């Protein structure tokens, strides 16, 4: 039928994270008092100096198209940031492309490197959009299930088991959504050797780079020996700078790939919003204390949530190393799967979480709880979970008796 969407959409799932966002909004509109630990949207407002810069730009008539690659000042700031923070060397003139969101940078990167039928390796559990982006462009996502018992470690053996002659690229996300893992030098070494040996491109999603705990530092794959000329680094402002609503991100990498990626931007969005880019310059070149302060607060929230989760019967949670999600093992709670656990929690405690199954193989048996929300909300969620768990135990005892 000609009135139908393209056949490849048959395999594309809607976004599981947006499904939870939308469900929470619907329930709240009906008056339900839902505590939302579902989505990863910081409760912090964007820093004042960033807002002031964008508002000033708007007031000053900075309301036109910009060069499609991005404002020269932002390209410079990104190139400097990558060199200083990450040890990644890219020229502002031809190694960076600014995009409306990291999500669009990822999509543009995948469109740039994948032909229909090409395979994209995605270690899972993984953020919900990678596999579906690949499917949207007719490529084949190949999931590489990581083992929770092994700390969701990426190993050469696992990658080797899933590589094929059609493997074009490997997508790595660190710090990781949903597991909270951050890449070790050993894993990076294994990835680099694998990529060189099999001539595979690397796409690295570093959006949670600024949110790391316990003194850890971020490792960028493009800075690992052997990787620079085969890596597209994707990053953005949503998480570290609390700028989700601004939609601002970038891709950086080899100039020939960036020249092709630029065509995707030119033919889809043209350029990123002018005043938003001005805010981005302020975020990168202005004071970084707001970023550090938010991360310190996430660390305290992490401790509060993880402690509370571990005191619930049948739940166990290791502290995440980065990002703002607790990935809790709920296999001991007696529920059939993570979706039934999440449904029960929403019904009985009015607490919204993401079932681990939404993040692909390796995620079943876990639920993801976002702590990009205030300690007060986290305490309420934990109280409610504790009460629901106690009621359930009472109910089970009564049934037996
Ligand atoms: N990557 C990961 C792992 C994410 O969790 C998100 C959050 N939506 C993104 C990319 C996209 O970020 P944004 O599009 O808001 O820049
Ligand atoms: N990254 C966030 C999350 O995983 C926001 C939603 C999305 O873009 O998928 O909840």
Coordinates of C-alpha atoms and ligand atoms in Angstrom, one line a residue:
X1 CA 0.0 0.0 0.0
X2 CA 1.5 3.3 -1.1
X3 CA -0.1 5.2 1.9
X4 CA 2.0 3.2 4.4
X5 CA 5.2 4.3 6.0
X6 CA 8.4 2.8 4.6
X7 CA 8.8 -0.9 5.3
X8 CA 11.8 -0.5 7.5
X9 CA 9.6 1.2 10.1
X10 CA 8.1 -2.2 10.8
X11 CA 11.2 -2.9 12.9
X12 CA 11.6 0.5 14.6
X13 CA 10.3 0.8 18.2
X14 CA 9.1 4.1 19.6
X15 CA 11.4 5.6 22.3
X16 CA 10.9 3.8 25.6
X17 CA 12.2 6.8 27.5
X18 CA 9.7 9.1 25.9
X19 CA 6.9 6.5 26.5
X20 CA 7.6 6.9 30.3
X21 CA 7.9 10.8 30.0
X22 CA 4.5 10.8 28.2
X23 CA 2.9 8.4 30.6
X24 CA 4.0 10.4 33.7
X25 CA 2.6 13.6 32.0
X26 CA -0.7 11.8 31.3
X27 CA -1.1 10.5 34.8
X28 CA -0.2 13.9 36.3
X29 CA -2.8 15.6 34.1
X30 CA -5.4 13.2 35.6
X31 CA -4.3 14.3 39.0
X32 CA -2.1 11.4 40.0
X33 CA 0.8 12.2 42.3
X34 CA 3.5 10.4 40.4
X35 CA 7.2 10.5 41.5
X36 CA 9.2 10.5 38.3
X37 CA 12.5 8.6 38.4
X38 CA 12.0 7.6 34.8
X39 CA 13.6 10.2 32.5
X40 CA 17.1 11.6 32.5
X41 CA 16.4 15.3 32.6
X42 CA 18.3 17.3 35.2
X43 CA 16.1 19.2 37.6
X44 CA 18.7 22.0 37.7
X45 CA 18.1 25.2 35.6
X46 CA 20.8 26.2 33.2
X47 CA 23.5 28.5 34.7
X48 CA 22.6 32.2 34.6
X49 CA 25.6 33.3 32.6
X50 CA 24.6 30.8 29.8
X51 CA 20.9 32.0 29.8
X52 CA 22.0 35.7 29.9
X53 CA 24.2 35.2 26.8
X54 CA 21.4 33.5 24.8
X55 CA 18.8 36.1 25.9
X56 CA 21.3 38.9 25.1
X57 CA 21.9 37.4 21.7
X58 CA 18.1 37.3 21.0
X59 CA 17.6 40.8 22.2
X60 CA 20.6 41.9 20.1
X61 CA 18.9 40.6 16.9
X62 CA 21.1 37.5 16.7
X63 CA 18.1 35.7 15.1
X64 CA 19.4 34.5 11.7
X65 CA 20.9 31.4 10.2
X66 CA 24.5 30.6 11.2
X67 CA 27.1 28.8 9.1
X68 CA 25.9 25.2 8.9
X69 CA 29.0 23.8 10.6
X70 CA 28.4 26.1 13.6
X71 CA 29.4 29.6 14.8
X72 CA 33.2 30.0 14.5
X73 CA 33.4 30.9 18.2
X74 CA 31.6 27.7 19.2
X75 CA 33.7 25.5 16.9
X76 CA 36.8 27.1 18.5
X77 CA 35.5 26.5 22.0
X78 CA 34.7 22.9 21.2
X79 CA 38.1 22.2 19.6
X80 CA 39.8 23.8 22.7
X81 CA 37.6 21.9 25.1
X82 CA 38.4 18.6 23.3
X83 CA 42.1 19.2 23.5
X84 CA 42.2 20.4 27.1
X85 CA 39.6 18.1 28.7
X86 CA 39.9 15.0 26.5
X87 CA 43.3 15.0 24.8
X88 CA 41.4 14.8 21.5
X89 CA 42.9 17.0 18.7
X90 CA 40.6 18.3 16.0
X91 CA 40.8 21.4 14.0
X92 CA 38.0 23.9 14.6
X93 CA 37.9 24.6 10.8
X94 CA 37.2 21.0 9.6
X95 CA 37.0 18.6 12.6
X96 CA 33.8 19.7 14.4
X97 CA 30.2 20.0 13.4
X98 CA 27.6 21.6 15.7
X99 CA 24.2 19.9 15.8
X100 CA 20.9 20.6 17.4
X101 CA 21.4 18.0 20.2
X102 CA 23.8 15.1 20.8
X103 CA 20.9 12.9 19.6
X104 CA 21.1 14.5 16.2
X105 CA 24.9 14.3 16.1
X106 CA 24.6 10.6 16.7
X107 CA 22.0 10.2 14.0
X108 CA 24.1 12.2 11.6
X109 CA 27.1 10.1 12.5
X110 CA 25.2 6.9 11.8
X111 CA 23.8 8.2 8.5
X112 CA 27.3 9.2 7.5
X113 CA 29.0 5.9 8.1
X114 CA 26.3 3.2 7.7
X115 CA 25.1 1.9 4.3
X116 CA 21.8 -0.1 4.3
X117 CA 22.6 -3.6 5.6
X118 CA 25.8 -2.5 7.4
X119 CA 26.1 -3.7 11.0
X120 CA 26.5 -1.5 14.0
X121 CA 27.8 -3.2 17.1
X122 CA 26.0 -1.9 20.2
X123 CA 27.1 -3.2 23.7
X124 CA 24.0 -3.6 25.8
X125 CA 22.4 -2.6 28.1
X126 CA 22.4 0.6 26.0
X127 CA 20.5 3.8 25.7
X128 CA 17.2 3.2 23.9
X129 CA 17.9 5.2 20.7
X130 CA 21.1 3.7 19.2
X131 CA 19.5 0.5 17.8
X132 CA 16.4 2.3 16.5
X133 CA 18.5 5.0 14.8
X134 CA 20.4 2.3 12.9
X135 CA 17.1 0.7 11.9
X136 CA 15.7 4.0 10.8
X137 CA 18.5 4.2 8.2
X138 CA 18.2 0.6 7.1
X139 CA 21.3 -0.6 8.9
X140 CA 21.4 -3.6 11.2
X141 CA 22.1 -3.1 14.9
X142 CA 23.9 -6.0 16.4
X143 CA 23.6 -6.1 20.2
X144 CA 26.6 -7.3 22.3
X145 CA 25.1 -8.3 25.6
X146 CA 27.4 -7.4 28.5
X147 CA 27.3 -9.4 31.7
X148 CA 26.0 -7.7 34.8
X149 CA 27.9 -10.3 37.0
X150 CA 31.1 -9.0 35.3
X151 CA 30.2 -5.4 35.9
X152 CA 29.0 -4.9 32.3
X153 CA 32.6 -4.9 31.1
X154 CA 33.4 -4.6 27.4
X155 CA 35.8 -7.4 26.5
X156 CA 37.6 -8.4 23.3
X157 CA 36.0 -11.8 23.5
X158 CA 32.5 -10.4 23.5
X159 CA 33.2 -8.1 20.6
X160 CA 34.9 -10.9 18.6
X161 CA 31.8 -13.0 19.1
X162 CA 29.6 -10.5 17.3
X163 CA 31.8 -9.1 14.6
X164 CA 31.0 -10.0 10.9
X165 CA 32.2 -9.0 7.5
X166 CA 29.3 -6.5 7.5
X167 CA 30.4 -4.8 10.8
X168 CA 31.1 -1.1 10.0
X169 CA 31.1 0.6 13.4
X170 CA 31.0 0.1 17.1
X171 CA 29.1 2.5 19.3
X172 CA 30.5 3.0 22.8
X173 CA 28.8 5.1 25.5
X174 CA 30.8 6.1 28.6
X175 CA 29.8 7.1 31.3
X176 CA 27.0 4.7 30.4
X177 CA 23.3 5.1 30.4
X178 CA 21.8 3.0 31.9
X179 CA 24.5 1.1 33.7
X180 CA 26.5 4.0 35.2
X181 CA 29.8 2.3 34.2
X182 CA 32.7 4.3 32.9
X183 CA 35.2 2.9 30.5
X184 CA 38.5 1.7 31.9
X185 CA 41.9 1.9 30.2
X186 CA 41.9 -1.9 29.8
X187 CA 38.5 -1.8 28.0
X188 CA 39.6 1.1 25.8
X189 CA 42.7 -0.8 24.9
X190 CA 40.6 -3.8 23.9
X191 CA 38.3 -1.7 21.9
X192 CA 41.1 0.1 20.1
X193 CA 42.8 -3.2 19.1
X194 CA 39.5 -4.6 18.0
X195 CA 38.7 -1.6 15.9
X196 CA 42.1 -1.6 14.2
X197 CA 42.2 -5.3 13.6
X198 CA 38.7 -5.4 12.0
X199 CA 38.9 -2.0 10.4
X200 CA 35.8 -0.8 12.4
X201 CA 34.8 2.8 13.0
X202 CA 34.1 4.0 16.5
X203 CA 31.3 6.2 17.5
X204 CA 31.6 7.4 21.1
X205 CA 28.8 9.0 23.0
X206 CA 30.4 11.0 25.8
X207 CA 27.3 13.1 26.9
X208 CA 27.7 12.2 30.6
X209 CA 31.5 13.0 30.6
X210 CA 31.2 15.6 33.3
X211 CA 29.2 13.5 35.6
X212 CA 31.7 11.1 37.2
X213 CA 32.1 10.1 40.9
X214 CA 34.7 9.2 43.4
X215 CA 37.5 11.1 41.7
X216 CA 37.3 9.2 38.4
X217 CA 38.4 10.9 35.2
X218 CA 36.9 10.5 31.8
X219 CA 38.6 8.6 29.1
X220 CA 37.9 9.6 25.5
X221 CA 38.3 6.9 22.9
X222 CA 39.6 9.3 20.3
X223 CA 42.6 10.0 22.6
X224 CA 43.5 6.3 22.7
X225 CA 46.5 5.4 20.5
X226 CA 45.2 4.0 17.1
X227 CA 41.7 5.5 17.5
X228 CA 42.0 9.2 16.4
X229 CA 41.5 8.6 12.7
X230 CA 38.6 6.1 13.1
X231 CA 36.6 7.8 15.9
X232 CA 33.6 10.2 15.8
X233 CA 33.2 11.7 19.2
X234 CA 29.7 12.9 20.1
X235 CA 29.0 15.1 23.0
X236 CA 26.5 17.8 24.0
X237 CA 25.4 20.2 26.7
X238 CA 22.2 18.6 27.9
X239 CA 23.5 16.7 30.9
X240 CA 26.7 18.3 32.3
X241 CA 25.5 21.8 31.7
X242 CA 21.8 21.1 32.4
X243 CA 20.7 22.2 29.0
X244 CA 18.3 19.5 27.8
X245 CA 15.7 21.9 26.4
X246 CA 18.3 23.9 24.4
X247 CA 19.0 21.0 22.0
X248 CA 22.7 21.5 21.5
X249 CA 25.5 19.0 20.7
X250 CA 28.3 18.3 18.3
X251 CA 30.3 15.6 16.5
X252 CA 34.1 15.7 16.1
X253 CA 36.4 13.6 14.1
X254 CA 38.4 13.0 11.0
X255 CA 37.9 15.9 8.5
X256 CA 36.8 13.7 5.6
X257 CA 34.0 12.1 7.7
X258 CA 33.0 15.5 9.2
X259 CA 32.7 16.9 5.6
X260 CA 30.1 14.2 4.9
X261 CA 28.4 14.6 8.2
X262 CA 28.1 18.3 7.5
X263 CA 26.0 17.4 4.4
X264 CA 23.5 15.6 6.7
X265 CA 23.2 18.8 8.8
X266 CA 22.9 21.0 5.8
X267 CA 20.1 18.9 4.3
X268 CA 18.2 18.2 7.4
X269 CA 18.3 21.2 9.8
X270 CA 20.6 23.7 7.9
X271 CA 22.2 24.9 11.1
X272 CA 21.7 24.8 14.9
X273 CA 19.7 27.7 16.5
X274 CA 21.8 30.8 16.5
X275 CA 21.2 32.1 20.0
X276 CA 21.5 28.5 21.4
X277 CA 25.0 28.3 20.0
X278 CA 25.8 31.6 21.7
X279 CA 24.7 30.0 25.0
X280 CA 26.9 27.0 24.2
X281 CA 30.0 29.3 23.8
X282 CA 29.2 30.7 27.3
X283 CA 28.8 27.3 28.7
X284 CA 32.2 26.1 27.5
X285 CA 34.2 29.3 28.0
X286 CA 32.5 30.7 31.1
X287 CA 32.8 29.5 34.8
X288 CA 32.7 25.8 35.2
X289 CA 31.7 25.9 38.9
X290 CA 28.0 25.3 38.1
X291 CA 29.0 22.0 36.4
X292 CA 31.1 20.9 39.3
X293 CA 28.4 21.9 41.8
X294 CA 25.8 19.9 40.0
X295 CA 28.0 16.9 39.9
X296 CA 28.7 17.2 43.6
X297 CA 25.0 17.2 44.2
X298 CA 24.4 14.2 42.0
X299 CA 27.1 12.4 44.0
X300 CA 25.1 13.0 47.2
X301 CA 21.9 12.0 45.5
X302 CA 23.5 8.8 44.2
X303 CA 24.6 7.8 47.7
X304 CA 21.1 8.5 49.1
X305 CA 19.3 6.5 46.4
X306 CA 21.7 3.6 46.3
X307 CA 21.6 3.2 50.1
X308 CA 17.8 3.3 50.1
X309 CA 17.6 0.8 47.2
X310 CA 19.9 -1.7 48.9
X311 CA 17.7 -1.6 52.0
X312 CA 14.6 -2.8 50.0
X313 CA 14.0 -6.5 50.1
X314 CA 15.3 -8.4 47.1
X315 CA 16.9 -5.3 45.5
X316 CA 20.6 -4.8 45.1
X317 CA 22.4 -1.9 43.5
X318 CA 26.1 -1.0 43.1
X319 CA 26.9 2.7 43.1
X320 CA 27.2 4.0 39.5
X321 CA 30.6 5.4 38.5
X322 CA 29.1 8.1 36.4
X323 CA 25.9 9.5 34.8
X324 CA 22.8 10.0 37.0
X325 CA 21.1 6.6 36.9
X326 CA 21.0 3.8 39.4
X327 CA 20.7 0.5 37.7
X328 CA 19.3 -1.8 40.3
X329 CA 19.1 -5.6 40.2
X330 CA 15.5 -6.6 41.1
X331 CA 15.8 -10.3 40.4
X332 CA 15.5 -11.1 44.1
X333 CA 12.0 -9.4 44.3
X334 CA 10.1 -12.4 42.8
X335 CA 8.7 -10.5 39.9
X336 CA 8.6 -12.3 36.5
X337 CA 10.5 -9.5 34.8
X338 CA 11.6 -5.9 35.0
X339 CA 8.5 -4.6 33.2
X340 CA 6.2 -6.3 35.8
X341 CA 8.3 -4.8 38.6
X342 CA 8.1 -1.3 37.0
X343 CA 4.3 -1.7 36.4
X344 CA 3.8 -2.8 40.1
X345 CA 5.9 0.2 41.3
X346 CA 3.9 2.6 39.3
X347 CA 0.5 1.1 40.4
X348 CA 1.3 0.6 44.1
X349 CA 3.8 3.3 44.9
X350 CA 3.2 5.8 42.0
X351 CA 6.9 5.8 41.3
X352 CA 7.9 5.8 37.6
X353 CA 11.2 3.9 36.7
X354 CA 12.5 2.5 33.5
X355 CA 12.4 -1.3 33.1
X356 CA 15.9 -2.7 32.3
X357 CA 14.5 -4.7 29.4
X358 CA 14.0 -1.4 27.5
X359 CA 17.8 -1.2 27.2
X360 CA 18.3 -4.5 25.4
X361 CA 19.8 -7.8 26.3
X362 CA 21.7 -7.7 29.6
X363 CA 19.1 -5.2 31.0
X364 CA 16.4 -7.7 32.0
X365 CA 16.3 -8.2 35.7
X366 CA 17.3 -4.5 36.4
X367 CA 15.4 -1.2 36.6
X368 CA 16.9 2.2 35.9
X369 CA 16.1 5.0 38.4
X370 CA 17.2 8.5 37.5
X371 CA 18.6 10.7 40.3
X372 CA 18.5 13.9 38.2
X373 CA 15.9 15.0 40.7
X374 CA 16.0 16.5 44.2
X375 CA 16.9 14.6 47.4
X376 CA 13.4 15.3 48.6
X377 CA 11.8 13.6 45.7
X378 CA 14.3 10.7 46.1
X379 CA 13.3 10.3 49.7
X380 CA 9.6 10.3 48.8
X381 CA 10.3 7.7 46.2
X382 CA 12.2 5.5 48.6
X383 CA 9.5 5.8 51.3
X384 CA 6.9 4.8 48.9
X385 CA 8.9 1.9 47.5
X386 CA 9.6 0.7 51.1
X387 CA 5.9 0.9 52.0
X388 CA 4.8 -0.9 48.8
X389 CA 7.4 -3.7 49.4
X390 CA 6.2 -4.1 53.0
X391 CA 2.5 -4.3 51.9
X392 CA 3.4 -6.8 49.3
X393 CA 5.2 -9.0 51.9
X394 CA 2.2 -8.7 54.3
X395 CA -0.1 -9.7 51.4
X396 CA 2.0 -12.7 50.6
X397 CA 2.1 -13.7 54.3
X398 CA -1.7 -13.3 54.6
X399 CA -2.2 -15.4 51.5
X400 CA 0.0 -18.2 53.0
X401 CA -1.7 -17.9 56.4
Ligands
LIG1 N1 23.2 9.8 24.6 C1 22.8 9.3 25.8 C2 23.4 8.2 26.4 C3 21.7 10.0 26.4 O1 21.2 9.5 27.6 C4 21.1 11.1 25.9 C5 20.0 11.8 26.6 N2 18.8 12.0 25.9 C6 21.6 11.6 24.6 C7 22.7 10.9 24.1 C8 21.1 12.7 23.9 O2 21.2 13.9 24.5 P1 20.7 15.3 23.8 O3 20.0 14.9 22.6 O4 19.8 15.9 24.8 O5 21.9 16.1 23.5
LIG2 N1 18.6 10.4 27.8 C1 17.4 10.5 28.6 C2 17.0 9.2 29.1 O1 17.6 8.1 28.8 C3 16.4 11.3 28.0 C4 15.4 10.7 27.1 C5 15.9 10.3 25.7 O2 16.4 11.2 25.0 O3 15.8 9.2 25.4 O4 16.1 9.1 29.9

